């Protein structure tokens, strides 16, 4: 596949007030690929910051987040970067969390994170093999996980 076409297939294009912005996928080999375990409190701060900055992907409110996410640690993985005029405006991340309300289920959602906050998060994936393993885990989670009976 031609390099330009391969890049196009790894990017989403989203409309903005001033045209389109690129949303390239972040691959495990990219310098800004991250897997982080964050506290519920940090997730709330990310939500409030996303509201304040007008970032597109977030819960509708902090109360909505509280109603869905158990107050426990969550795992965050970078997915895409929103680029405008050559600069990263936000990082779209997958958030894997325990559901609120006593459910044993996990939830998976996306949230946009401001670059300064994103860079401040402590990484779990210091080794390339760890990045690949987490990437695979999130790929399976986004495709849907089913309990199966072994034959």
XYZ file of N, CA and C in Angstrom:
453
model
N 0.846 -1.178 0.000
C 0.000 0.000 0.000
C 0.893 1.243 0.000
N 0.508 2.231 -0.771
C 1.277 3.470 -0.854
C 1.293 4.163 0.506
N 2.441 4.753 0.918
C 2.526 5.397 2.229
C 1.442 6.446 2.469
N 1.133 7.260 1.466
C 0.114 8.296 1.649
C -1.247 7.661 1.891
N -1.576 6.592 1.174
C -2.847 5.914 1.363
C -2.899 5.240 2.730
N -1.790 4.607 3.145
C -1.749 3.965 4.464
C -1.992 4.987 5.555
N -1.389 6.180 5.443
C -1.606 7.228 6.453
C -3.055 7.678 6.446
N -3.645 7.830 5.261
C -5.036 8.261 5.158
C -5.960 7.262 5.846
N -5.691 5.958 5.703
C -6.537 4.944 6.318
C -6.376 4.899 7.828
N -5.286 5.448 8.380
C -5.087 5.469 9.825
C -5.598 6.762 10.443
N -6.177 7.656 9.647
C -6.646 8.941 10.146
C -8.142 9.066 9.992
N -8.736 9.730 10.943
C -10.126 10.148 10.824
C -10.102 11.644 10.594
N -11.040 12.136 9.867
C -11.128 13.571 9.609
C -12.408 14.065 10.235
N -12.298 15.036 11.138
C -13.475 15.541 11.827
C -13.695 17.002 11.466
N -14.975 17.376 11.317
C -15.261 18.773 10.978
C -15.033 19.687 12.177
N -14.572 20.893 11.906
C -14.437 21.933 12.921
C -15.051 23.198 12.353
N -15.061 24.257 13.137
C -15.591 25.537 12.667
C -14.783 26.079 11.495
N -13.512 25.683 11.401
C -12.638 26.238 10.368
C -12.261 25.206 9.312
N -12.979 24.112 9.217
C -12.674 23.094 8.218
C -12.542 21.729 8.857
N -11.577 20.957 8.382
C -11.359 19.610 8.900
C -10.059 19.554 9.682
N -10.033 18.702 10.700
C -8.778 18.464 11.410
C -8.474 16.972 11.336
N -7.199 16.650 11.311
C -6.760 15.263 11.234
C -6.804 14.629 12.612
N -7.206 13.361 12.649
C -7.210 12.581 13.878
C -6.468 11.275 13.601
N -5.118 11.331 13.479
C -4.373 10.098 13.198
C -4.425 9.124 14.377
N -4.464 7.841 14.025
C -4.398 6.791 15.030
C -3.000 6.788 15.646
N -2.919 6.470 16.915
C -1.629 6.353 17.605
C -1.300 4.872 17.691
N -0.145 4.514 17.177
C 0.301 3.125 17.163
C 1.243 2.870 18.347
N 1.346 1.612 18.801
C 2.223 1.307 19.941
C 3.673 1.748 19.755
N 4.157 1.826 18.536
C 5.542 2.241 18.293
C 5.714 3.765 18.315
N 4.613 4.524 18.332
C 4.701 5.986 18.340
C 5.218 6.495 19.685
N 5.975 7.585 19.651
C 6.537 8.164 20.875
C 5.457 8.593 21.861
N 4.285 8.993 21.375
C 3.238 9.466 22.279
C 2.196 8.400 22.610
N 2.485 7.128 22.291
C 1.602 6.040 22.727
C 1.752 5.880 24.232
N 0.644 5.761 24.935
C 0.689 5.620 26.402
C -0.403 4.687 26.894
N -0.053 3.946 27.928
C -1.012 3.205 28.739
C -0.764 3.689 30.159
N -1.813 4.173 30.797
C -1.670 4.742 32.141
C -2.764 4.205 33.050
N -2.413 3.972 34.283
C -3.427 3.714 35.301
C -3.596 5.012 36.065
N -4.822 5.499 36.114
C -5.095 6.769 36.785
C -6.177 6.567 37.834
N -6.229 7.477 38.761
C -7.250 7.406 39.803
C -8.572 7.943 39.278
N -9.640 7.619 39.963
C -10.954 8.165 39.646
C -10.912 9.690 39.728
N -10.216 10.205 40.730
C -10.096 11.654 40.900
C -9.418 12.294 39.687
N -8.372 11.660 39.160
C -7.704 12.179 37.970
C -8.646 12.144 36.773
N -9.430 11.073 36.641
C -10.413 11.004 35.555
C -11.412 12.153 35.664
N -11.850 12.456 36.877
C -12.752 13.599 37.070
C -12.087 14.909 36.654
N -10.824 15.079 37.003
C -10.092 16.289 36.592
C -9.996 16.372 35.063
N -9.736 15.233 34.419
C -9.676 15.203 32.959
C -11.033 15.594 32.381
N -12.105 15.083 32.954
C -13.460 15.417 32.509
C -13.727 16.916 32.637
N -13.433 17.473 33.797
C -13.682 18.900 34.031
C -12.836 19.769 33.099
N -11.593 19.348 32.866
C -10.728 20.080 31.947
C -11.268 19.991 30.515
N -11.756 18.821 30.123
C -12.338 18.650 28.791
C -13.567 19.537 28.620
N -14.386 19.643 29.664
C -15.548 20.536 29.617
C -15.092 21.981 29.441
N -14.119 22.391 30.262
C -13.646 23.776 30.247
C -13.027 24.148 28.898
N -12.284 23.209 28.292
C -11.606 23.474 27.023
C -12.499 23.226 25.805
N -13.691 22.688 26.043
C -14.590 22.401 24.930
C -14.135 21.231 24.073
N -13.443 20.266 24.682
C -13.003 19.099 23.933
C -14.216 18.249 23.578
N -14.171 17.621 22.429
C -15.352 16.982 21.856
C -15.792 15.707 22.560
N -14.857 14.900 23.014
C -15.218 13.587 23.529
C -15.022 13.541 25.035
N -16.147 13.426 25.730
C -16.151 13.397 27.202
C -17.544 12.969 27.629
N -17.723 12.765 28.931
C -19.062 12.533 29.448
C -19.826 13.856 29.348
N -21.137 13.810 29.392
C -21.933 15.034 29.295
C -21.737 15.928 30.509
N -21.347 15.330 31.637
C -21.087 16.095 32.854
C -20.301 15.223 33.829
N -19.761 15.850 34.861
C -19.063 15.098 35.916
C -20.042 14.168 36.631
N -21.288 14.617 36.803
C -22.299 13.755 37.434
C -22.591 12.522 36.588
N -22.622 12.692 35.272
C -22.834 11.549 34.378
C -21.676 10.562 34.508
N -20.459 11.071 34.577
C -19.294 10.214 34.769
C -19.432 9.443 36.081
N -19.769 10.148 37.150
C -19.922 9.504 38.470
C -20.993 8.412 38.448
N -22.030 8.601 37.635
C -23.116 7.615 37.594
C -22.715 6.343 36.858
N -21.668 6.403 36.043
C -21.261 5.240 35.263
C -19.963 4.597 35.726
N -19.064 5.358 36.313
C -17.726 4.864 36.638
C -17.595 4.669 38.147
N -17.176 3.476 38.548
C -16.938 3.196 39.966
C -15.725 3.995 40.432
N -15.761 4.465 41.653
C -14.642 5.232 42.211
C -13.502 4.272 42.520
N -12.739 3.998 41.493
C -11.633 3.063 41.557
C -10.646 3.473 40.465
N -9.497 2.843 40.447
C -8.517 3.143 39.401
C -9.084 2.761 38.039
N -8.688 3.496 37.017
C -9.077 3.193 35.643
C -7.805 3.113 34.797
N -7.918 2.468 33.649
C -6.789 2.349 32.738
C -7.114 3.154 31.490
N -6.143 3.919 31.043
C -6.315 4.816 29.913
C -5.287 4.443 28.848
N -5.731 4.345 27.587
C -4.822 4.075 26.470
C -5.037 5.109 25.388
N -3.945 5.660 24.875
C -4.059 6.603 23.768
C -4.616 5.883 22.550
N -5.420 6.606 21.779
C -6.044 6.043 20.591
C -5.746 6.897 19.355
N -6.007 8.207 19.479
C -5.818 9.135 18.365
C -5.298 10.458 18.898
N -4.731 11.253 18.004
C -4.352 12.611 18.386
C -5.074 13.576 17.454
N -5.665 14.617 18.022
C -6.328 15.637 17.226
C -5.311 16.716 16.899
N -5.053 16.884 15.616
C -4.060 17.854 15.169
C -4.747 19.003 14.451
N -4.378 20.205 14.845
C -4.862 21.415 14.177
C -3.678 22.330 13.927
N -3.538 22.730 12.696
C -2.477 23.655 12.298
C -1.107 23.185 12.782
N -0.860 21.889 12.649
C 0.445 21.333 12.976
C 0.717 21.073 14.447
N -0.265 21.316 15.307
C -0.078 21.091 16.740
C -1.143 20.125 17.257
N -0.791 19.369 18.290
C -1.751 18.456 18.904
C -2.667 19.266 19.815
N -3.974 19.205 19.559
C -4.961 19.904 20.392
C -5.412 19.026 21.551
N -5.552 17.717 21.286
C -5.948 16.783 22.341
C -5.587 15.369 21.932
N -5.578 14.496 22.931
C -5.384 13.073 22.706
C -6.696 12.379 23.027
N -7.207 11.627 22.074
C -8.409 10.827 22.323
C -7.940 9.501 22.894
N -8.462 9.163 24.055
C -8.019 7.965 24.758
C -9.187 7.046 25.059
N -8.891 5.754 25.088
C -9.837 4.768 25.588
C -9.699 4.722 27.098
N -10.819 4.589 27.782
C -10.820 4.489 29.239
C -11.514 3.178 29.600
N -10.808 2.303 30.278
C -11.350 1.028 30.746
C -11.587 1.165 32.240
N -12.835 0.910 32.680
C -13.202 1.181 34.063
C -14.198 0.157 34.579
N -14.305 0.073 35.898
C -15.339 -0.737 36.537
C -16.618 0.090 36.565
N -17.730 -0.548 36.215
C -19.019 0.143 36.190
C -19.479 0.459 37.614
N -20.118 1.597 37.770
C -20.682 1.993 39.064
C -21.927 1.164 39.357
N -22.355 1.200 40.595
C -23.611 0.555 40.952
C -23.501 -0.906 41.334
N -22.319 -1.360 41.702
C -22.167 -2.722 42.181
C -22.069 -3.773 41.090
N -22.073 -3.365 39.846
C -21.957 -4.310 38.749
C -20.536 -4.870 38.702
N -20.425 -6.118 38.276
C -19.101 -6.721 38.092
C -18.555 -6.411 36.704
N -19.341 -5.710 35.900
C -18.953 -5.407 34.526
C -17.957 -4.272 34.443
N -17.190 -4.312 33.380
C -16.321 -3.203 33.054
C -16.964 -2.385 31.955
N -16.492 -1.173 31.811
C -16.968 -0.297 30.753
C -15.790 0.216 29.955
N -16.048 0.586 28.723
C -15.027 1.134 27.850
C -15.621 2.354 27.166
N -14.953 3.483 27.293
C -15.421 4.729 26.694
C -14.214 5.496 26.182
N -14.471 6.616 25.526
C -13.389 7.481 25.065
C -13.500 8.833 25.758
N -12.356 9.475 25.907
C -12.307 10.827 26.463
C -11.115 11.551 25.847
N -11.284 12.845 25.607
C -10.194 13.664 25.100
C -9.414 14.245 26.268
N -8.088 14.224 26.134
C -7.192 14.686 27.188
C -6.305 15.785 26.615
N -6.205 16.895 27.325
C -5.342 18.002 26.902
C -3.882 17.541 26.915
N -3.062 18.026 25.971
C -1.665 17.571 25.873
C -0.851 17.707 27.160
N -0.969 18.807 27.872
C -0.177 18.980 29.098
C -0.556 17.930 30.143
N -1.840 17.680 30.296
C -2.299 16.647 31.241
C -1.811 15.277 30.780
N -1.951 15.007 29.489
C -1.558 13.728 28.911
C -0.091 13.424 29.195
N 0.757 14.397 28.977
C 2.195 14.206 29.198
C 2.539 14.021 30.666
N 1.672 14.465 31.568
C 1.945 14.349 32.995
C 1.555 12.989 33.577
N 0.814 12.193 32.824
C 0.332 10.913 33.336
C 1.454 9.886 33.393
N 1.482 9.128 34.473
C 2.512 8.112 34.656
C 2.197 6.894 33.802
N 3.183 6.461 33.030
C 3.005 5.360 32.098
C 3.195 4.002 32.752
N 2.412 3.023 32.298
C 2.609 1.626 32.682
C 3.457 0.890 31.652
N 3.532 1.431 30.456
C 4.114 0.727 29.308
C 5.509 1.226 28.959
N 6.454 0.967 29.788
C 7.819 1.423 29.519
C 8.543 0.542 28.497
N 8.163 -0.704 28.383
C 8.808 -1.644 27.464
C 7.924 -1.867 26.237
N 8.520 -2.013 25.054
C 7.723 -2.229 23.841
C 6.802 -3.443 23.925
N 7.254 -4.510 24.573
C 6.424 -5.711 24.692
C 5.173 -5.429 25.529
N 5.325 -4.607 26.544
C 4.186 -4.240 27.390
C 3.193 -3.396 26.588
N 3.707 -2.461 25.804
C 2.842 -1.649 24.941
C 2.038 -2.536 24.004
N 2.697 -3.506 23.382
C 2.011 -4.410 22.457
C 0.947 -5.239 23.169
N 1.265 -5.736 24.379
C 0.298 -6.537 25.126
C -0.932 -5.715 25.509
N -0.727 -4.508 26.002
C -1.854 -3.651 26.346
C -2.657 -3.275 25.101
N -1.962 -2.983 24.008
C -2.639 -2.641 22.759
C -3.551 -3.787 22.337
N -3.062 -4.995 22.428
C -3.861 -6.183 22.082
C -5.068 -6.304 23.009
N -4.865 -6.075 24.292
C -5.956 -6.143 25.268
C -7.058 -5.139 24.917
N -6.675 -3.905 24.634
C -7.663 -2.889 24.288
C -8.315 -3.187 22.940
N -7.569 -3.749 21.993
C -8.150 -4.113 20.702
C -9.239 -5.159 20.892
N -8.971 -6.146 21.729
C -9.991 -7.159 22.021
C -11.189 -6.548 22.728
N -10.939 -5.654 23.677
C -12.026 -5.020 24.439
C -12.923 -4.178 23.538
N -12.328 -3.443 22.604
C -13.142 -2.602 21.727
C -13.936 -3.426 20.731
N -13.469 -4.631 20.445
C -14.200 -5.522 19.533
C -15.312 -6.275 20.226
N -15.318 -6.237 21.547
C -16.341 -6.955 22.312
C -15.773 -8.245 22.896
N -16.035 -8.456 24.149
C -15.564 -9.654 24.846
C -16.774 -10.435 25.312
N -16.778 -11.712 25.035
C -17.890 -12.579 25.434
C -17.353 -13.707 26.311
N -18.124 -14.049 27.313
C -17.802 -15.254 28.092
C -18.170 -16.432 27.213
N -17.316 -17.436 27.164
C -17.583 -18.610 26.334
C -17.480 -19.869 27.171
N -18.232 -20.852 26.762
C -18.126 -22.187 27.367
C -17.077 -22.944 26.582
N -16.149 -23.538 27.275
C -15.108 -24.304 26.598
C -15.695 -25.614 26.106
N -15.309 -25.998 24.913
C -15.787 -27.264 24.337
C -14.809 -28.353 24.633
